[in-house]
Tab-separated table of C-alpha atoms in Angstrom:
chain	number	residue	atom	x	y	z
I	1	MET	CA	-12.731	0.468	30.230
I	2	PRO	CA	-14.427	-2.965	31.317
I	3	ARG	CA	-15.056	-5.550	28.673
I	4	PRO	CA	-19.051	-5.617	27.308
I	5	GLU	CA	-21.248	-8.296	28.767
I	6	SER	CA	-21.474	-9.793	25.307
I	7	PHE	CA	-20.189	-9.680	21.932
I	8	ALA	CA	-21.955	-10.241	18.750
I	9	GLY	CA	-19.483	-13.402	18.150
I	10	ASP	CA	-20.604	-14.535	21.646
I	11	LEU	CA	-24.375	-14.542	21.049
I	12	PRO	CA	-26.225	-17.497	19.305
I	13	ALA	CA	-26.945	-16.916	15.754
I	14	GLY	CA	-30.477	-16.052	16.053
I	15	LEU	CA	-29.604	-13.200	18.343
I	16	VAL	CA	-27.384	-11.360	16.500
I	17	THR	CA	-29.653	-8.331	15.462
I	18	PRO	CA	-29.676	-6.002	12.560
I	19	LEU	CA	-28.026	-3.289	14.478
I	20	ARG	CA	-25.188	-5.770	15.353
I	21	GLU	CA	-24.741	-6.617	11.636
I	22	ARG	CA	-24.328	-3.044	10.932
I	23	VAL	CA	-21.590	-2.827	13.429
I	24	GLU	CA	-20.005	-5.580	11.456
I	25	ASP	CA	-20.064	-3.883	8.487
I	26	PHE	CA	-18.773	-0.670	9.812
I	27	ILE	CA	-15.816	-2.291	11.372
I	28	ARG	CA	-14.885	-3.711	7.850
I	29	TYR	CA	-15.332	-0.178	6.605
I	30	LEU	CA	-12.631	1.086	9.037
I	31	ALA	CA	-10.362	-1.526	8.159
I	32	THR	CA	-10.787	-1.683	4.223
I	33	GLU	CA	-12.005	1.939	3.159
I	34	ARG	CA	-10.342	3.796	6.009
I	35	GLY	CA	-7.172	1.691	6.397
I	36	LEU	CA	-7.406	2.192	10.207
I	37	SER	CA	-5.109	0.079	12.552
I	38	GLU	CA	-6.206	-3.096	14.079
I	39	LYS	CA	-6.072	-1.357	17.406
I	40	TYR	CA	-8.201	1.501	16.705
I	41	GLN	CA	-10.843	-0.942	15.092
I	42	PHE	CA	-10.754	-3.035	18.174
I	43	ASN	CA	-11.233	-0.302	20.489
I	44	THR	CA	-14.142	1.173	18.287
I	45	ARG	CA	-15.889	-2.202	18.397
I	46	LEU	CA	-15.369	-2.405	22.241
I	47	TYR	CA	-17.299	0.833	22.604
I	48	LEU	CA	-20.098	0.072	20.069
I	49	GLU	CA	-20.542	-3.277	21.564
I	50	GLU	CA	-20.919	-1.430	25.040
I	51	LEU	CA	-23.613	0.725	23.843
I	52	LEU	CA	-25.623	-2.088	22.192
I	53	THR	CA	-25.495	-4.395	25.071
I	54	TRP	CA	-26.556	-1.744	27.545
I	55	GLY	CA	-29.408	-0.610	24.725
I	56	GLU	CA	-30.601	-4.421	24.339
I	57	GLN	CA	-30.591	-4.799	28.113
I	58	ARG	CA	-32.807	-1.486	28.770
I	59	HIS	CA	-34.520	-0.741	25.634
I	60	ALA	CA	-34.735	-3.893	23.613
I	61	LEU	CA	-32.233	-2.133	20.842
I	62	ARG	CA	-32.426	-4.064	17.631
I	63	ASP	CA	-32.498	-2.104	14.460
I	64	PRO	CA	-30.351	0.823	13.305
I	65	GLY	CA	-33.444	3.126	13.914
I	66	ASP	CA	-34.052	2.266	17.393
I	67	VAL	CA	-30.658	4.183	17.945
I	68	THR	CA	-31.810	7.957	18.875
I	69	HIS	CA	-29.885	10.825	20.337
I	70	ALA	CA	-31.836	10.355	23.741
I	71	LEU	CA	-30.743	6.788	24.011
I	72	ILE	CA	-26.866	7.926	23.432
I	73	THR	CA	-27.526	10.734	25.795
I	74	GLU	CA	-28.643	8.340	28.792
I	75	TRP	CA	-25.939	5.711	28.145
I	76	LEU	CA	-23.357	8.309	28.395
I	77	ALA	CA	-25.023	9.475	31.673
I	78	ALA	CA	-25.057	6.177	33.054
I	79	ARG	CA	-21.411	5.736	32.236
I	80	LYS	CA	-20.459	9.240	33.704
I	81	ALA	CA	-22.413	8.048	36.708
I	82	ASP	CA	-20.327	4.781	37.023
I	83	GLY	CA	-17.219	7.259	37.453
I	84	LEU	CA	-15.840	7.052	33.712
I	85	SER	CA	-13.333	9.646	33.284
I	86	ALA	CA	-14.061	12.768	30.631
I	87	GLY	CA	-11.262	11.187	28.603
I	88	SER	CA	-12.907	7.867	28.340
I	89	ILE	CA	-16.361	9.542	27.698
I	90	LYS	CA	-14.941	11.338	24.918
I	91	LEU	CA	-13.837	8.219	23.125
I	92	LEU	CA	-17.182	6.543	23.534
I	93	ILE	CA	-18.740	10.022	22.077
I	94	ILE	CA	-16.294	9.660	18.993
I	95	ALA	CA	-17.111	6.145	18.548
I	96	ALA	CA	-20.979	6.799	18.551
I	97	LYS	CA	-20.495	9.891	16.080
I	98	ILE	CA	-18.658	8.021	13.594
I	99	PHE	CA	-20.782	4.998	13.544
I	100	CYS	CA	-24.117	6.848	13.452
I	101	ARG	CA	-22.409	9.195	10.395
I	102	PHE	CA	-21.681	5.887	8.566
I	103	LEU	CA	-25.340	4.705	9.097
I	104	GLN	CA	-26.814	7.704	7.544
I	105	ALA	CA	-24.196	7.763	4.765
I	106	ARG	CA	-25.024	4.086	3.825
I	107	GLY	CA	-28.712	4.786	3.837
I	108	PHE	CA	-29.445	2.489	7.039
I	109	VAL	CA	-31.225	5.642	8.973
I	110	ALA	CA	-32.543	8.805	7.678
I	111	ARG	CA	-30.476	11.374	9.906
I	112	ASP	CA	-27.367	11.270	11.852
I	113	VAL	CA	-28.673	11.065	15.633
I	114	ALA	CA	-25.240	11.752	17.168
I	115	GLU	CA	-24.203	14.657	15.046
I	116	SER	CA	-25.188	17.536	17.893
I	117	LEU	CA	-23.317	15.464	20.627
I	118	ALA	CA	-20.762	17.735	22.536
I	119	LEU	CA	-17.399	16.144	23.416
I	120	PRO	CA	-16.504	16.738	26.967
I	121	ARG	CA	-13.665	18.994	27.682
I	122	VAL	CA	-10.580	17.072	28.953
I	123	ASP	CA	-7.634	18.565	30.748
I	124	ARG	CA	-4.335	17.933	28.515
I	125	HIS	CA	-1.642	16.545	30.564
I	126	LEU	CA	1.848	17.838	29.570
I	127	PRO	CA	3.727	14.552	28.196
I	128	GLU	CA	6.707	13.454	29.939
I	129	THR	CA	10.026	13.970	28.214
I	130	LEU	CA	13.801	13.391	28.673
I	131	ASN	CA	15.917	16.401	28.741
I	132	GLU	CA	18.816	16.744	26.220
I	133	ASP	CA	21.448	15.443	28.734
I	134	GLN	CA	19.217	12.373	29.819
I	135	ALA	CA	18.631	11.845	26.012
I	136	ARG	CA	22.368	11.928	25.263
I	137	GLN	CA	23.355	9.652	28.617
I	138	LEU	CA	20.835	6.948	27.406
I	139	LEU	CA	22.274	6.511	23.776
I	140	GLU	CA	26.054	7.082	24.902
I	141	ALA	CA	25.506	4.145	27.445
I	142	GLN	CA	24.650	2.009	24.799
I	143	PRO	CA	27.376	-0.882	23.989
I	144	ALA	CA	29.717	-0.420	21.119
I	145	GLY	CA	30.999	-3.638	19.233
I	146	ASP	CA	29.412	-6.167	16.775
I	147	ASP	CA	27.168	-8.137	18.709
I	148	PRO	CA	24.132	-8.339	16.872
I	149	TYR	CA	21.494	-7.387	19.326
I	150	ALA	CA	23.421	-4.401	20.603
I	151	THR	CA	23.946	-3.101	16.999
I	152	ARG	CA	19.941	-3.581	16.681
I	153	ASN	CA	18.912	-2.149	19.902
I	154	ARG	CA	21.343	0.824	19.440
I	155	ALA	CA	19.822	1.681	15.953
I	156	ILE	CA	16.368	1.390	17.291
I	157	LEU	CA	16.998	3.823	20.100
I	158	GLU	CA	18.955	6.385	17.693
I	159	LEU	CA	15.907	5.973	15.280
I	160	LEU	CA	13.197	6.548	17.780
I	161	TYR	CA	14.997	9.803	19.327
I	162	ALA	CA	16.243	10.976	15.865
I	163	SER	CA	12.804	10.848	14.073
I	164	GLY	CA	10.187	10.776	16.526
I	165	LEU	CA	8.499	7.812	14.948
I	166	ARG	CA	5.571	5.804	16.672
I	167	VAL	CA	6.438	2.253	17.998
I	168	SER	CA	3.919	0.803	15.520
I	169	GLU	CA	5.769	2.993	12.717
I	170	LEU	CA	9.137	1.435	13.908
I	171	CYS	CA	7.963	-2.034	13.797
I	172	THR	CA	6.515	-1.752	10.337
I	173	ALA	CA	9.541	0.123	8.772
I	174	ARG	CA	10.864	-1.471	5.589
I	175	LEU	CA	14.294	-1.804	4.343
I	176	GLU	CA	13.079	-0.228	0.613
I	177	ASN	CA	11.726	3.073	2.668
I	178	LEU	CA	15.108	3.725	4.361
I	179	ASP	CA	17.689	6.180	2.454
I	180	LEU	CA	20.801	6.363	4.476
I	181	GLU	CA	22.560	8.274	1.777
I	182	ARG	CA	20.094	11.111	1.719
I	183	GLY	CA	19.246	10.641	5.491
I	184	PHE	CA	15.319	9.792	5.426
I	185	ILE	CA	12.906	7.129	5.988
I	186	ARG	CA	9.202	6.730	4.782
I	187	VAL	CA	6.933	5.600	7.280
I	188	THR	CA	3.225	4.644	7.414
I	189	GLY	CA	1.316	6.206	10.372
I	190	LYS	CA	-2.264	6.558	11.640
I	191	GLY	CA	-4.993	6.356	8.945
I	192	ASN	CA	-2.588	4.645	6.691
I	193	LYS	CA	-0.982	8.016	5.911
I	194	THR	CA	2.526	8.012	4.457
I	195	ARG	CA	5.172	10.697	5.512
I	196	ILE	CA	9.076	11.053	4.875
I	197	VAL	CA	10.917	12.056	8.096
I	198	PRO	CA	14.603	12.819	8.345
I	199	VAL	CA	17.009	10.577	10.008
I	200	GLY	CA	19.741	12.311	11.644
I	201	ALA	CA	23.768	11.580	11.190
I	202	LYS	CA	24.376	9.318	14.225
I	203	ALA	CA	20.881	7.434	13.610
I	204	CYS	CA	22.170	6.759	10.185
I	205	ALA	CA	25.607	5.504	11.554
I	206	ALA	CA	23.785	3.311	13.932
I	207	LEU	CA	21.530	1.992	11.164
I	208	ASP	CA	24.143	1.329	8.871
I	209	ARG	CA	26.121	-0.691	11.431
I	210	TRP	CA	22.870	-2.620	12.113
I	211	LEU	CA	22.471	-3.239	8.264
I	212	ARG	CA	25.878	-4.467	7.627
I	213	VAL	CA	26.738	-6.131	11.082
I	214	GLY	CA	23.630	-7.107	12.859
I	215	ARG	CA	20.851	-7.957	10.804
I	216	PRO	CA	22.448	-10.591	8.635
I	217	ALA	CA	22.943	-12.749	11.848
I	218	PHE	CA	18.867	-12.387	12.137
I	219	VAL	CA	17.952	-13.526	8.582
I	220	ARG	CA	16.277	-16.543	7.864
I	221	LYS	CA	15.034	-18.189	4.552
I	222	ARG	CA	11.486	-16.583	5.212
I	223	THR	CA	12.456	-13.385	6.412
I	224	GLY	CA	10.678	-10.385	4.733
I	225	ALA	CA	12.167	-6.908	4.165
I	226	ASP	CA	11.279	-5.525	7.605
I	227	LEU	CA	13.873	-3.095	8.897
I	228	PHE	CA	14.106	-4.589	12.370
I	229	LEU	CA	13.895	-8.355	13.243
I	230	SER	CA	13.403	-10.375	16.193
I	231	HIS	CA	16.040	-13.231	16.757
I	232	LYS	CA	12.922	-15.887	16.455
I	233	GLY	CA	12.801	-16.785	12.896
I	234	GLY	CA	13.935	-13.343	11.817
I	235	GLY	CA	10.504	-12.065	12.009
I	236	ARG	CA	9.306	-8.647	12.526
I	237	LEU	CA	9.790	-7.169	16.108
I	238	THR	CA	6.462	-6.359	18.168
I	239	SER	CA	5.659	-3.074	19.819
I	240	HIS	CA	6.090	-5.082	23.326
I	241	ARG	CA	9.569	-6.130	22.312
I	242	VAL	CA	10.608	-2.605	21.611
I	243	GLY	CA	9.188	-1.467	24.752
I	244	VAL	CA	11.162	-3.743	26.970
I	245	ILE	CA	14.348	-2.908	24.759
I	246	VAL	CA	13.761	0.777	25.896
I	247	ARG	CA	13.141	-0.039	29.547
I	248	GLU	CA	16.328	-2.131	29.596
I	249	ALA	CA	18.435	0.482	27.997
I	250	ALA	CA	17.226	3.055	30.261
I	251	LYS	CA	18.172	1.137	33.189
I	252	ALA	CA	21.470	0.278	31.784
I	253	ALA	CA	22.217	3.888	31.449
I	254	GLY	CA	21.087	4.575	34.867
I	255	LEU	CA	18.145	6.589	34.024
I	256	GLU	CA	15.573	6.650	36.815
I	257	THR	CA	12.867	7.825	34.289
I	258	ALA	CA	10.180	4.972	33.501
I	259	LEU	CA	11.376	5.116	29.889
I	260	TYR	CA	8.850	3.973	27.089
I	261	PRO	CA	9.014	4.403	23.235
I	262	HIS	CA	6.489	7.050	23.151
I	263	LEU	CA	8.638	9.328	25.473
I	264	LEU	CA	11.341	9.413	23.010
I	265	ARG	CA	8.908	10.914	20.535
I	266	HIS	CA	7.695	13.467	23.153
I	267	SER	CA	11.728	14.145	23.591
I	268	PHE	CA	12.140	14.295	19.908
I	269	ALA	CA	9.519	17.144	19.530
I	270	THR	CA	10.443	19.196	22.633
I	271	HIS	CA	13.950	19.338	21.952
I	272	LEU	CA	13.281	20.516	18.456
I	273	LEU	CA	11.148	23.001	19.486
I	274	ALA	CA	13.569	24.334	22.350
I	275	ASN	CA	16.153	24.598	19.604
I	276	GLY	CA	14.104	26.815	17.440
I	277	ALA	CA	12.260	24.481	14.879
I	278	ASP	CA	9.032	25.709	13.488
I	279	LEU	CA	5.981	24.007	14.944
I	280	ARG	CA	4.558	23.403	11.436
I	281	VAL	CA	7.648	21.442	10.583
I	282	ILE	CA	7.246	19.388	13.769
I	283	GLN	CA	3.697	18.652	13.077
I	284	GLU	CA	4.840	17.379	9.620
I	285	MET	CA	7.756	15.314	11.002
I	286	LEU	CA	5.316	14.020	13.602
I	287	GLY	CA	2.307	13.110	11.458
I	288	HIS	CA	-0.083	15.104	13.146
I	289	ALA	CA	-3.253	15.854	11.349
I	290	ASP	CA	-4.254	18.659	13.336
I	291	ILE	CA	-1.682	21.182	14.734
I	292	SER	CA	-3.650	21.653	18.017
I	293	THR	CA	-1.921	18.174	18.662
I	294	THR	CA	1.417	19.429	18.220
I	295	GLU	CA	0.902	22.689	20.127
I	296	ILE	CA	0.937	20.584	23.328
I	297	TYR	CA	4.764	20.759	23.006
I	298	THR	CA	4.661	24.475	23.199
I	299	HIS	CA	3.456	23.963	26.932
I	300	VAL	CA	6.416	21.709	27.529
I	301	ASP	CA	8.701	24.555	26.256
I	302	GLN	CA	7.215	27.220	28.127
I	303	THR	CA	7.523	24.959	31.313
I	304	ARG	CA	11.113	24.371	30.553
I	305	LEU	CA	11.852	28.055	30.310
I	306	LYS	CA	9.972	28.941	33.332
I	307	GLY	CA	12.246	26.506	35.199
I	308	VAL	CA	15.351	28.549	33.507
I	309	HIS	CA	13.826	31.994	34.673
I	310	LYS	CA	13.427	30.580	38.047
I	311	ARG	CA	16.577	29.224	38.554
I	312	PHE	CA	18.824	32.020	37.066
I	313	HIS	CA	16.892	35.316	37.495
I	314	PRO	CA	17.490	37.184	40.612
I	315	ARG	CA	14.152	38.427	41.280
I	316	ALA	CA	12.265	35.180	39.912
């Protein structure tokens, strides 16, 4: 989605309208009261700034009360005419809805003008996954030995696949939240929600080796309690760096799949379902607030079953 033409921070002080001030209040609310991620805050600000810039240029939008259902509908129609996808339109509507709900709750407007906005139907694409042989190939191809980088990278791959963590959850994982003896890790996911996830035996072994052999080589005076460390000053690993580690590991293993961390999360869920795990249990381990998000994996599994049927049934 293109960047709005102007942000509140780019405007002279005299042009910061009451409505733009309410956007700032709202973003602070998302950060402090809702505990939502910086990425979520940034994207929501981006969508609202686009609405404000559009409204200022066409309707002299200035105050919270100037935001009407008709104005939002006109803006969405204009973005759709620009060729914006249904998925992107949905994100704009969600941003408008939660902002208008905030305005009403805080008494800035009398009613929520976005409440009746309908979300567009978005085709759900089946997530990419590795099959079980590919996952085994990836993990077994990782170098053994005591090299600190090798022990770290193997532990990262094993944990991503064994526990289905989001890359942000892996990067923020802390030593005190890992229980290797019982095989669990406590992570903080979307909406600042904490959950406990099982860690498999092979992942526990890889993590134990990293903690005993690899991690001490990365520790510096100011190193914190992050589970995984970068080589630069012993700081926390970034999501970008984890993505590079995963891609390089796939290449070294001879996999042609364009591998990324979230694909290992998809594979974790799909392989659990294929081997008989209950969907509600998978939902809990993935940290999905809504079971409908987890249900996408039932479609992946049906696709796999269809392929097996077609391959082996004599009249398929």
